[in-house]
Short mmCIF file of N, CA and C in Angstrom, two decimals:
data_model
loop_
_atom_site.label_atom_id
_atom_site.label_comp_id
_atom_site.label_asym_id
_atom_site.label_seq_id
_atom_site.Cartn_x
_atom_site.Cartn_y
_atom_site.Cartn_z
N MET A 2 -162.16 222.52 40.83
CA MET A 2 -163.58 222.46 40.33
C MET A 2 -163.49 222.68 38.79
N ASN A 3 -163.95 221.71 38.01
CA ASN A 3 -164.03 221.88 36.54
C ASN A 3 -165.44 222.48 36.21
N ALA A 4 -165.50 223.88 35.95
CA ALA A 4 -166.83 224.46 35.98
C ALA A 4 -167.66 224.12 34.81
N ALA A 5 -167.05 223.71 33.56
CA ALA A 5 -167.86 223.28 32.32
C ALA A 5 -168.26 221.81 32.72
N TYR A 6 -167.63 221.14 33.40
CA TYR A 6 -168.07 219.90 33.47
C TYR A 6 -169.14 219.91 34.59
N GLN A 7 -169.08 220.79 35.60
CA GLN A 7 -170.13 220.88 36.68
C GLN A 7 -171.39 221.39 35.77
N LEU A 8 -171.42 222.33 35.10
CA LEU A 8 -172.38 223.06 34.48
C LEU A 8 -173.10 222.03 33.74
N SER A 9 -172.41 221.31 32.76
CA SER A 9 -173.03 220.32 31.86
C SER A 9 -173.72 219.28 32.56
N MET A 10 -173.34 218.66 33.77
CA MET A 10 -173.94 217.78 34.42
C MET A 10 -175.12 218.31 35.11
N HIS A 11 -175.12 219.42 35.71
CA HIS A 11 -176.23 220.11 36.22
C HIS A 11 -177.45 220.48 35.19
N PHE A 12 -177.01 221.07 34.15
CA PHE A 12 -177.84 221.18 33.15
C PHE A 12 -178.70 219.91 32.49
N ALA A 13 -177.76 219.04 32.23
CA ALA A 13 -178.29 217.83 31.75
C ALA A 13 -179.45 217.11 32.56
N MET A 14 -179.22 217.18 34.08
CA MET A 14 -180.15 216.57 34.79
C MET A 14 -181.27 217.39 35.03
N HIS A 15 -181.19 218.66 34.95
CA HIS A 15 -182.26 219.66 35.08
C HIS A 15 -183.15 219.31 34.01
N MET A 16 -182.68 219.37 32.83
CA MET A 16 -183.43 219.35 31.50
C MET A 16 -184.11 218.01 31.39
N ARG A 17 -183.46 216.94 32.05
CA ARG A 17 -184.24 215.56 31.99
C ARG A 17 -185.45 215.68 33.00
N GLN A 18 -185.28 216.38 34.21
CA GLN A 18 -186.37 216.52 35.14
C GLN A 18 -187.44 217.50 34.59
N TRP A 19 -187.04 218.52 34.13
CA TRP A 19 -187.97 219.64 33.75
C TRP A 19 -187.73 219.91 32.28
N PRO A 20 -188.06 219.20 31.24
CA PRO A 20 -187.79 219.41 29.91
C PRO A 20 -188.53 220.75 29.42
N LYS A 21 -189.51 221.10 29.89
CA LYS A 21 -190.06 222.43 29.52
C LYS A 21 -189.46 223.74 29.96
N SER A 22 -188.43 223.77 30.80
CA SER A 22 -187.69 224.67 31.18
C SER A 22 -187.10 225.58 29.96
N ASP A 23 -186.79 226.56 30.21
CA ASP A 23 -186.33 227.57 29.30
C ASP A 23 -184.46 227.38 29.46
N PRO A 24 -184.14 226.77 28.50
CA PRO A 24 -182.66 226.25 28.46
C PRO A 24 -181.67 227.30 28.71
N THR A 25 -181.64 228.51 28.19
CA THR A 25 -180.88 229.70 28.37
C THR A 25 -181.12 230.24 29.71
N GLU A 26 -181.96 230.28 30.28
CA GLU A 26 -182.44 230.88 31.49
C GLU A 26 -181.68 229.90 32.71
N THR A 27 -182.06 228.61 32.40
CA THR A 27 -181.66 227.57 33.28
C THR A 27 -180.15 227.37 33.09
N ARG A 28 -179.37 227.52 32.02
CA ARG A 28 -178.05 227.53 32.17
C ARG A 28 -177.42 228.70 32.92
N GLN A 29 -177.94 229.79 32.60
CA GLN A 29 -177.36 230.98 33.26
C GLN A 29 -177.78 230.72 34.84
N ASP A 30 -178.80 230.26 35.44
CA ASP A 30 -179.00 230.10 36.78
C ASP A 30 -178.30 229.21 37.48
N ILE A 31 -177.98 228.10 36.81
CA ILE A 31 -176.89 227.03 37.33
C ILE A 31 -175.73 227.56 37.26
N ALA A 32 -175.15 228.25 36.21
CA ALA A 32 -173.77 229.05 36.35
C ALA A 32 -173.76 229.86 37.34
N ARG A 33 -174.78 230.65 37.71
CA ARG A 33 -174.81 231.62 38.77
C ARG A 33 -174.63 230.91 40.20
N ARG A 34 -175.18 229.94 40.28
CA ARG A 34 -175.31 228.99 41.45
C ARG A 34 -173.96 228.45 41.79
N LEU A 35 -173.36 227.99 40.75
CA LEU A 35 -172.10 227.32 40.95
C LEU A 35 -171.04 228.30 41.35
N ARG A 36 -171.00 229.60 40.63
CA ARG A 36 -170.11 230.84 41.17
C ARG A 36 -170.29 231.05 42.44
N GLU A 37 -171.50 231.22 43.02
CA GLU A 37 -171.73 231.61 44.26
C GLU A 37 -171.54 230.46 45.36
N GLY A 38 -171.24 229.20 45.00
CA GLY A 38 -171.26 228.05 45.70
C GLY A 38 -172.33 227.59 46.43
N ASN A 39 -173.45 227.75 45.59
CA ASN A 39 -174.84 227.39 46.12
C ASN A 39 -175.24 225.98 45.42
N ALA A 40 -174.32 225.28 45.05
CA ALA A 40 -174.67 224.03 44.39
C ALA A 40 -173.91 222.95 44.69
N TRP A 41 -174.39 221.58 44.83
CA TRP A 41 -173.57 220.63 45.01
C TRP A 41 -172.67 220.24 43.92
N LEU A 42 -171.72 219.50 44.08
CA LEU A 42 -170.88 219.26 42.93
C LEU A 42 -170.91 217.64 42.57
N TRP A 43 -170.75 217.60 41.35
CA TRP A 43 -170.89 216.02 40.80
C TRP A 43 -169.56 215.71 40.88
N PRO A 44 -169.33 214.45 41.31
CA PRO A 44 -167.98 213.74 41.17
C PRO A 44 -167.42 213.67 39.78
N GLU A 45 -166.11 214.17 39.76
CA GLU A 45 -165.53 214.38 38.47
C GLU A 45 -164.65 213.24 38.22
N PRO A 46 -164.62 212.94 36.89
CA PRO A 46 -163.79 211.79 36.58
C PRO A 46 -162.40 212.10 36.73
N VAL A 47 -161.61 211.11 37.23
CA VAL A 47 -160.30 211.17 37.57
C VAL A 47 -159.30 210.49 36.61
N GLN A 48 -158.38 210.74 36.22
CA GLN A 48 -157.24 210.17 35.25
C GLN A 48 -156.22 209.48 36.38
N MET A 49 -156.65 208.20 36.56
CA MET A 49 -155.84 207.46 37.58
C MET A 49 -154.45 207.26 37.22
N GLU A 50 -154.14 207.29 35.80
CA GLU A 50 -152.86 207.25 35.62
C GLU A 50 -151.79 208.26 36.14
N LEU A 51 -152.48 209.55 36.45
CA LEU A 51 -151.70 210.43 36.84
C LEU A 51 -151.23 210.33 38.32
N PHE A 52 -151.71 209.20 38.83
CA PHE A 52 -151.18 209.08 40.23
C PHE A 52 -150.38 207.68 40.56
N ARG A 53 -149.86 207.30 39.40
CA ARG A 53 -148.81 206.08 39.41
C ARG A 53 -147.69 206.54 40.06
#
């Protein structure tokens, strides 16, 4: 799991839905949920060249 990618995707979607949320608190909450395994994961882009 690419934690930075997951955090950025969750954070961007959350801020789109709830723009008045506190960004610092939201980022910390999402990071905690990812660490604890309480968040679904975004499909990560894959470099298909690696599988040739």
